[in-house]
CSV table of C-alpha atoms and ligand atoms in Angstrom, one decimal:
chain,number,residue,atom,x,y,z
A,56,MET,CA,89.5,77.6,32.6
A,57,LYS,CA,92.4,77.0,35.0
A,58,ILE,CA,96.0,78.3,35.0
A,59,THR,CA,98.5,75.9,34.3
A,60,ARG,CA,102.0,77.7,34.4
A,61,VAL,CA,103.4,81.1,35.0
A,62,GLU,CA,106.5,82.2,33.3
A,63,ALA,CA,109.0,85.3,33.9
A,64,ILE,CA,111.3,86.1,31.4
A,65,PRO,CA,113.4,89.0,32.2
A,66,TYR,CA,114.5,90.7,28.3
A,67,ARG,CA,117.0,93.5,27.3
A,68,ILE,CA,116.1,96.1,24.4
A,69,PRO,CA,118.4,98.9,23.3
A,70,LEU,CA,117.3,102.2,22.7
A,71,VAL,CA,117.8,104.5,19.6
A,72,ALA,CA,120.0,106.6,21.5
A,73,PRO,CA,120.6,106.9,25.6
A,74,VAL,CA,117.3,109.3,27.1
A,75,LYS,CA,118.1,111.9,29.8
A,76,TRP,CA,114.7,112.9,31.7
A,77,GLY,CA,115.5,113.9,35.2
A,78,PHE,CA,117.2,113.1,38.3
A,79,ALA,CA,115.3,109.7,38.3
A,80,GLY,CA,115.8,108.7,34.1
A,81,TYR,CA,118.8,107.8,32.5
A,82,MET,CA,118.7,104.8,30.3
A,83,GLU,CA,120.1,103.0,27.6
A,84,ALA,CA,118.0,100.3,27.5
A,85,ALA,CA,114.5,98.9,28.1
A,86,GLU,CA,115.2,96.1,30.8
A,87,HIS,CA,112.1,94.3,31.7
A,88,VAL,CA,110.3,91.2,32.6
A,89,LEU,CA,107.6,89.2,30.1
A,90,VAL,CA,105.1,87.8,32.2
A,91,MET,CA,102.9,84.7,30.7
A,92,VAL,CA,100.0,83.1,32.0
A,93,HIS,CA,99.5,79.6,30.6
A,94,THR,CA,96.0,78.3,30.8
A,95,ASP,CA,94.4,74.7,30.3
A,96,GLU,CA,92.0,76.1,27.3
A,97,GLY,CA,95.6,76.7,25.2
A,98,VAL,CA,95.1,80.5,25.7
A,99,THR,CA,98.2,82.2,27.3
A,100,GLY,CA,98.1,85.6,28.7
A,101,VAL,CA,101.3,88.2,28.2
A,102,ALA,CA,102.3,91.1,29.9
A,103,GLU,CA,104.8,93.1,30.8
A,104,ALA,CA,106.4,94.3,34.1
A,105,PRO,CA,108.9,97.5,33.7
A,106,ALA,CA,111.4,97.8,36.2
A,107,ARG,CA,111.6,101.4,37.9
A,108,PRO,CA,114.0,100.9,40.8
A,109,SER,CA,114.3,104.0,42.1
A,110,ILE,CA,110.3,105.0,42.5
A,111,TYR,CA,109.2,101.4,43.4
A,112,GLY,CA,111.9,99.5,44.8
A,113,GLU,CA,111.4,96.8,42.5
A,114,SER,CA,114.6,95.4,40.0
A,115,ILE,CA,114.4,92.6,37.1
A,116,ALA,CA,115.8,90.1,39.3
A,117,SER,CA,113.2,90.8,42.5
A,118,ILE,CA,110.1,90.9,39.6
A,119,THR,CA,111.4,87.5,37.9
A,120,TYR,CA,111.9,85.9,41.2
A,121,ALA,CA,108.4,87.0,42.9
A,122,VAL,CA,106.8,86.0,39.8
A,123,ARG,CA,108.6,82.6,40.1
A,124,ASN,CA,108.7,81.6,43.5
A,125,TRP,CA,105.7,83.3,45.2
A,126,PHE,CA,103.1,84.0,42.0
A,127,GLU,CA,103.3,80.9,40.3
A,128,PRO,CA,102.4,78.7,43.5
A,129,MET,CA,99.3,81.2,44.1
A,130,PHE,CA,98.0,81.5,40.6
A,131,VAL,CA,98.2,77.8,39.1
A,132,GLY,CA,94.9,76.1,39.6
A,133,LEU,CA,93.2,79.5,39.8
A,134,ASP,CA,90.7,81.1,37.3
A,135,PRO,CA,92.6,83.9,35.7
A,136,ALA,CA,88.9,85.9,35.7
A,137,HIS,CA,88.6,85.6,39.6
A,138,ASN,CA,90.8,88.5,39.9
A,139,GLU,CA,88.8,89.8,43.0
A,140,LYS,CA,89.6,86.6,44.6
A,141,PHE,CA,93.0,86.4,43.8
A,142,TRP,CA,94.4,90.5,45.3
A,143,VAL,CA,93.1,89.1,48.2
A,144,GLN,CA,96.0,86.5,47.8
A,145,LEU,CA,98.3,89.5,46.3
A,146,ASP,CA,97.4,91.9,48.7
A,147,ARG,CA,99.1,89.9,51.8
A,148,ILE,CA,102.4,90.4,50.0
A,149,PRO,CA,103.4,94.6,50.4
A,150,GLY,CA,105.2,96.5,47.5
A,151,ASN,CA,105.8,94.3,44.5
A,152,ASN,CA,103.7,97.0,42.8
A,153,THR,CA,104.8,96.4,39.1
A,154,ALA,CA,105.2,92.1,39.5
A,155,LYS,CA,101.5,91.9,41.0
A,156,GLY,CA,100.4,94.4,38.2
A,157,ALA,CA,102.2,92.6,35.4
A,158,ILE,CA,100.2,89.0,36.8
A,159,ASP,CA,97.3,90.9,36.6
A,160,LEU,CA,97.4,92.2,33.3
A,161,ALA,CA,98.7,88.7,31.8
A,162,CYS,CA,95.1,87.3,33.8
A,163,TYR,CA,92.6,89.4,31.9
A,164,ASP,CA,94.5,89.0,28.7
A,165,ALA,CA,94.2,85.7,29.0
A,166,VAL,CA,90.7,85.7,29.9
A,167,ALA,CA,89.8,88.3,27.0
A,168,ARG,CA,91.8,85.9,24.1
A,169,TYR,CA,89.9,82.8,25.5
A,170,ARG,CA,86.5,84.7,24.7
A,171,GLY,CA,87.9,86.0,21.6
A,172,VAL,CA,87.4,89.7,22.1
A,173,PRO,CA,89.5,92.6,22.6
A,174,LEU,CA,90.3,94.3,26.0
A,175,TRP,CA,89.4,97.6,25.0
A,176,GLU,CA,85.8,96.4,24.4
A,177,MET,CA,85.6,93.8,27.7
A,178,LEU,CA,87.0,96.7,29.6
A,179,GLY,CA,84.4,99.2,28.7
A,180,GLY,CA,84.5,100.0,25.2
A,181,ALA,CA,84.5,104.0,25.4
A,182,SER,CA,86.6,103.6,22.2
A,183,ASP,CA,89.3,101.7,20.0
A,184,ARG,CA,92.1,104.5,20.3
A,185,VAL,CA,94.2,106.8,22.7
A,186,ARG,CA,95.8,110.0,21.5
A,187,LEU,CA,99.4,110.0,22.7
A,188,SER,CA,101.6,112.5,24.1
A,189,TRP,CA,105.9,112.9,23.8
A,190,MET,CA,108.0,113.6,26.7
A,191,LEU,CA,110.7,116.1,25.7
A,192,ALA,CA,114.4,115.0,27.4
A,193,LEU,CA,116.0,117.5,29.3
A,194,ARG,CA,118.3,119.2,26.8
A,195,PRO,CA,118.8,122.9,25.8
A,196,VAL,CA,115.8,124.7,24.7
A,197,SER,CA,115.8,125.4,21.2
A,198,GLU,CA,116.9,121.2,21.1
A,199,MET,CA,113.9,121.0,22.9
A,200,VAL,CA,111.7,123.0,20.5
A,201,ARG,CA,113.0,121.2,17.6
A,202,GLU,CA,112.4,117.6,18.9
A,203,ALA,CA,108.9,118.7,19.5
A,204,GLU,CA,108.4,120.1,16.3
A,205,SER,CA,109.4,117.2,14.7
A,206,PHE,CA,106.9,115.3,16.9
A,207,LEU,CA,104.2,117.9,15.9
A,208,ALA,CA,104.9,116.5,12.3
A,209,LYS,CA,103.9,113.0,13.4
A,210,GLY,CA,100.8,114.1,14.9
A,211,ILE,CA,101.2,114.7,18.3
A,212,LYS,CA,100.2,117.4,20.4
A,213,ALA,CA,101.1,117.2,23.7
A,214,PHE,CA,104.1,117.8,25.1
A,215,LYS,CA,105.8,116.9,29.0
A,216,VAL,CA,108.7,118.7,30.3
A,217,LYS,CA,110.4,117.5,33.5
A,218,VAL,CA,110.7,120.3,35.8
A,219,GLY,CA,111.7,121.3,39.1
A,220,LEU,CA,115.8,121.4,39.2
A,221,GLU,CA,116.5,124.6,37.4
A,222,PRO,CA,113.0,126.8,38.1
A,223,GLN,CA,114.4,129.8,36.0
A,224,LYS,CA,115.0,127.3,33.0
A,225,ASP,CA,111.4,125.9,33.4
A,226,ILE,CA,109.7,129.3,32.7
A,227,GLU,CA,111.9,129.2,29.5
A,228,VAL,CA,111.0,125.9,28.2
A,229,ILE,CA,108.0,126.7,28.6
A,230,LYS,CA,107.8,129.5,27.1
A,231,ALA,CA,109.5,128.6,24.1
A,232,LEU,CA,107.6,125.7,23.3
A,233,ARG,CA,104.5,127.9,23.4
A,234,GLU,CA,106.0,130.3,21.1
A,235,ASN,CA,107.4,128.1,18.9
A,236,LEU,CA,104.4,126.0,18.9
A,237,GLY,CA,101.4,127.9,18.9
A,238,ASP,CA,98.4,127.7,21.1
A,239,GLU,CA,97.2,124.3,20.0
A,240,VAL,CA,99.6,122.4,21.8
A,241,LEU,CA,98.8,120.8,25.0
A,242,LEU,CA,101.9,121.5,27.3
A,243,TYR,CA,102.3,120.1,30.9
A,244,ALA,CA,105.3,119.7,33.7
A,245,ASP,CA,106.0,116.8,35.8
A,246,ALA,CA,108.6,118.1,38.5
A,247,ASN,CA,108.4,114.3,40.6
A,248,MET,CA,108.3,115.9,43.7
A,249,ALA,CA,111.5,118.0,43.1
A,250,TYR,CA,110.5,121.4,43.7
A,251,GLU,CA,113.2,123.0,46.7
A,252,ASP,CA,110.0,124.4,48.6
A,253,THR,CA,106.2,125.9,48.6
A,254,ASN,CA,106.8,129.2,47.8
A,255,ILE,CA,109.4,128.1,44.6
A,256,ALA,CA,107.0,125.7,43.4
A,257,ILE,CA,104.1,128.7,43.7
A,258,ARG,CA,106.2,131.2,41.8
A,259,THR,CA,107.7,129.5,39.1
A,260,ILE,CA,104.3,127.5,38.3
A,261,GLN,CA,102.5,130.5,38.3
A,262,LYS,CA,104.6,131.9,35.8
A,263,MET,CA,104.4,128.4,33.3
A,264,GLN,CA,100.9,129.2,34.1
A,265,ASP,CA,101.1,132.2,32.3
A,266,HIS,CA,102.7,130.5,29.0
A,267,GLY,CA,99.8,128.4,29.3
A,268,LEU,CA,101.2,125.2,31.1
A,269,ALA,CA,98.0,123.1,31.6
A,270,PHE,CA,99.0,121.0,34.4
A,271,ILE,CA,101.4,120.3,37.0
A,272,GLU,CA,102.4,116.7,37.8
A,273,GLU,CA,103.5,116.2,41.5
A,274,PRO,CA,105.2,119.7,42.2
A,275,LEU,CA,105.8,119.1,46.1
A,276,PRO,CA,106.8,115.7,47.8
A,277,VAL,CA,103.7,113.6,48.7
A,278,TRP,CA,104.1,114.3,52.7
A,279,ASP,CA,103.7,117.7,52.3
A,280,ARG,CA,100.7,118.3,52.5
A,281,ARG,CA,100.6,121.9,53.5
A,282,GLY,CA,102.4,123.1,50.9
A,283,ARG,CA,100.6,120.8,48.8
A,284,LEU,CA,97.3,122.7,50.0
A,285,LYS,CA,98.9,125.9,49.4
A,286,LEU,CA,100.2,125.1,46.0
A,287,ALA,CA,97.3,123.9,44.8
A,288,GLY,CA,95.2,127.2,46.5
A,289,SER,CA,97.4,129.6,44.7
A,290,LEU,CA,97.0,127.7,41.0
A,291,SER,CA,94.3,127.9,38.5
A,292,ILE,CA,95.3,124.5,36.7
A,293,PRO,CA,95.0,121.3,38.1
A,294,ILE,CA,97.8,119.1,40.0
A,295,MET,CA,98.2,115.6,38.5
A,296,GLY,CA,98.7,112.8,40.7
A,297,ASP,CA,101.4,110.1,39.9
A,298,GLU,CA,104.0,109.4,43.0
A,299,SER,CA,100.7,110.0,45.7
A,300,VAL,CA,98.5,107.7,43.6
A,301,PHE,CA,100.2,104.6,43.7
A,302,THR,CA,96.9,102.5,44.5
A,303,PRO,CA,93.0,103.2,45.0
A,304,HIS,CA,93.7,103.8,48.8
A,305,ASP,CA,95.8,106.6,47.8
A,306,VAL,CA,93.5,107.9,45.5
A,307,ALA,CA,90.9,108.3,48.2
A,308,ARG,CA,93.1,110.0,50.9
A,309,GLU,CA,93.9,112.3,47.9
A,310,ILE,CA,90.5,113.2,47.1
A,311,GLU,CA,89.8,113.9,51.0
A,312,LEU,CA,92.9,116.4,51.0
A,313,GLY,CA,92.4,118.1,48.0
A,314,ALA,CA,95.5,118.9,46.7
A,315,ILE,CA,95.4,117.2,43.1
A,316,GLY,CA,92.5,117.5,40.2
A,317,MET,CA,94.0,114.7,37.9
A,318,ILE,CA,95.4,111.4,37.8
A,319,SER,CA,98.2,109.5,36.5
A,320,ILE,CA,96.9,105.5,35.7
A,321,LYS,CA,99.8,103.6,35.1
A,322,ALA,CA,98.5,99.9,34.3
A,323,PRO,CA,101.8,98.6,35.0
A,324,ARG,CA,102.2,98.8,38.7
A,325,THR,CA,97.9,98.7,39.3
A,326,GLY,CA,97.0,96.2,36.6
A,327,TYR,CA,93.7,96.2,35.5
A,328,THR,CA,91.7,95.3,38.7
A,329,TYR,CA,93.1,98.3,40.4
A,330,SER,CA,93.1,100.7,37.2
A,331,LEU,CA,89.5,100.1,37.1
A,332,LYS,CA,89.0,100.8,41.0
A,333,ILE,CA,91.0,104.3,40.1
A,334,SER,CA,89.2,105.4,37.2
A,335,HIS,CA,85.9,104.8,39.1
A,336,LEU,CA,87.1,106.8,42.0
A,337,ALA,CA,88.6,109.5,39.8
A,338,GLU,CA,85.3,109.7,38.4
A,339,THR,CA,83.3,110.4,41.1
A,340,ALA,CA,85.4,113.1,41.9
A,341,GLY,CA,85.3,114.3,38.5
A,342,PHE,CA,89.2,113.9,37.8
A,343,PRO,CA,90.2,113.5,34.7
A,344,CYS,CA,92.9,111.0,34.0
A,345,LEU,CA,95.7,110.2,31.2
A,346,MET,CA,98.1,106.6,31.0
A,347,GLY,CA,101.6,107.3,32.4
A,348,THR,CA,104.4,105.5,31.7
A,349,GLN,CA,107.0,103.4,33.1
A,350,GLY,CA,108.6,102.9,29.9
A,351,GLU,CA,107.0,100.2,28.5
A,352,THR,CA,108.2,98.0,25.1
A,353,GLY,CA,105.3,97.0,23.1
A,354,VAL,CA,103.5,94.7,25.0
A,355,GLY,CA,103.1,97.1,28.0
A,356,THR,CA,101.9,100.0,25.7
A,357,LEU,CA,99.2,97.5,24.1
A,358,ALA,CA,98.2,97.0,27.4
A,359,SER,CA,97.8,100.2,28.8
A,360,ALA,CA,96.1,101.6,25.1
A,361,GLN,CA,94.1,98.9,25.5
A,362,PHE,CA,92.4,100.5,28.9
A,363,GLY,CA,93.1,104.2,28.0
A,364,ALA,CA,90.9,103.2,24.9
A,365,ALA,CA,88.4,101.5,27.0
A,366,ARG,CA,87.6,104.5,30.1
A,367,ARG,CA,86.2,107.7,29.3
A,368,ILE,CA,87.7,109.2,32.0
A,369,VAL,CA,91.3,108.5,30.4
A,370,SER,CA,90.2,111.9,28.4
A,371,TYR,CA,94.2,113.6,28.1
A,372,PRO,CA,96.5,112.3,25.8
A,373,SER,CA,98.3,108.9,27.5
A,374,GLU,CA,102.2,109.3,27.9
A,375,ILE,CA,102.7,105.8,26.5
A,376,SER,CA,104.8,106.9,23.2
A,377,PHE,CA,107.9,105.1,24.6
A,378,PHE,CA,107.8,102.2,22.2
A,379,LEU,CA,109.5,105.2,19.8
A,380,PHE,CA,112.4,104.9,21.2
A,381,LEU,CA,113.4,101.4,21.0
A,382,GLN,CA,115.3,100.0,18.3
A,383,ASP,CA,113.3,96.8,18.0
A,384,ASP,CA,110.3,95.1,20.1
A,385,LEU,CA,108.8,91.7,20.9
A,386,LEU,CA,106.2,92.1,18.8
A,387,ALA,CA,105.6,90.2,15.8
A,388,GLU,CA,103.8,93.7,14.3
A,389,PRO,CA,104.7,96.9,15.4
A,390,VAL,CA,102.2,99.5,18.0
A,391,PRO,CA,99.5,100.5,15.6
A,392,PHE,CA,100.6,103.8,15.9
A,393,LYS,CA,98.6,106.6,13.2
A,394,ASP,CA,98.5,110.1,13.4
A,395,GLY,CA,99.5,110.8,16.9
A,396,SER,CA,97.2,107.6,18.2
A,397,ILE,CA,97.1,104.2,18.9
A,398,VAL,CA,94.3,102.7,17.1
A,399,LEU,CA,93.9,99.2,18.1
A,400,SER,CA,92.3,96.2,16.4
A,401,ASP,CA,89.7,93.8,17.3
A,402,SER,CA,92.3,91.1,17.9
A,403,PRO,CA,91.5,89.3,20.9
A,404,GLY,CA,93.1,89.8,24.1
A,405,ASN,CA,95.6,93.0,24.3
A,406,GLY,CA,96.5,92.6,20.6
A,407,ALA,CA,100.0,91.5,21.3
A,408,LYS,CA,101.5,88.6,18.8
A,409,ILE,CA,105.0,88.0,20.4
A,410,ASP,CA,108.1,87.1,17.6
A,411,GLN,CA,109.4,84.2,19.4
A,412,LYS,CA,112.9,84.9,17.5
A,413,LYS,CA,113.1,88.2,18.8
A,414,LEU,CA,112.1,86.7,22.0
A,415,LYS,CA,114.9,84.7,22.2
A,416,LYS,CA,117.5,86.7,20.4
A,417,TYR,CA,116.4,89.5,23.7
A,418,ARG,CA,116.0,87.4,26.8
A,419,MET,CA,118.3,87.6,29.5
A,420,GLU,CA,119.0,84.8,32.3
B,715,MG,MG1,105.3,111.1,36.9
């Protein structure tokens, strides 16, 4: 099978309401890029590149440019199954994580569709489903508790809170959630490296720990090796890496350092090829994983769910529930959300069927 054409189509889907998560996050709409890999066998692989400028320095314009001007000439004529070969070429271009990730995901999708197997089977087949978590928007504590209760009623039993800017409120939120939701729910927090210093982080996280915080994501800057080690030594819960684990080489460095004990795998930034390498490294180190989110719409949600279902090391509830925020989607059939989980079908590839009318409606140029 040979690749004949690679398309990049930017699109915009409004959210039900604007969302604010922390200093890095305010959104009114998902503005992402649909990447399509066409082949001479008549199958087309699809993937979504969610631009996150404040994290990776990529925009929908830069992703579209990279796919159309760099990757299409590079990929035409290649077999989409030869990922170990095409990454040699992709790695010659620094950065552009999400553009590279999307083309990798679309190639895998094309191969799985051609072979007639779902990706969760092709990537390992541990299971056909992933449990989801829900990220609570930053609001007054009582409203956050009410939001969590409404998602608990939908079967979601894991909640993430963005922390780091107001340590006192961080503790209050976790305490209130624990008291109102009971002992069964999983609570964790993501600081996006925002705690002002190591001692504030230690004091605050120890108190959240007392209210049953399960783990803490990136409390301190990645460069602060001493601070991160000191913090890890004063906690009884693991630190989860996100900003510190963009690549498999990052993961190898973090295993050596010894500050983290869990990993957030984000298929949009590592494709399946490097997500697999990360999952193998995580297994050797004994680090449980979850699928993190870059705010995917339906296509990207399915792509990440396929990986999370396939790999047994992805054992914690995954964050790929952003699709519940959207007014609409590019998919002809909604994401198969049932009782707090995504339950994948046996459809070949990632299972995404693009509704052409919707693509026409939401595409941007
Ligand atoms: Mg994070």
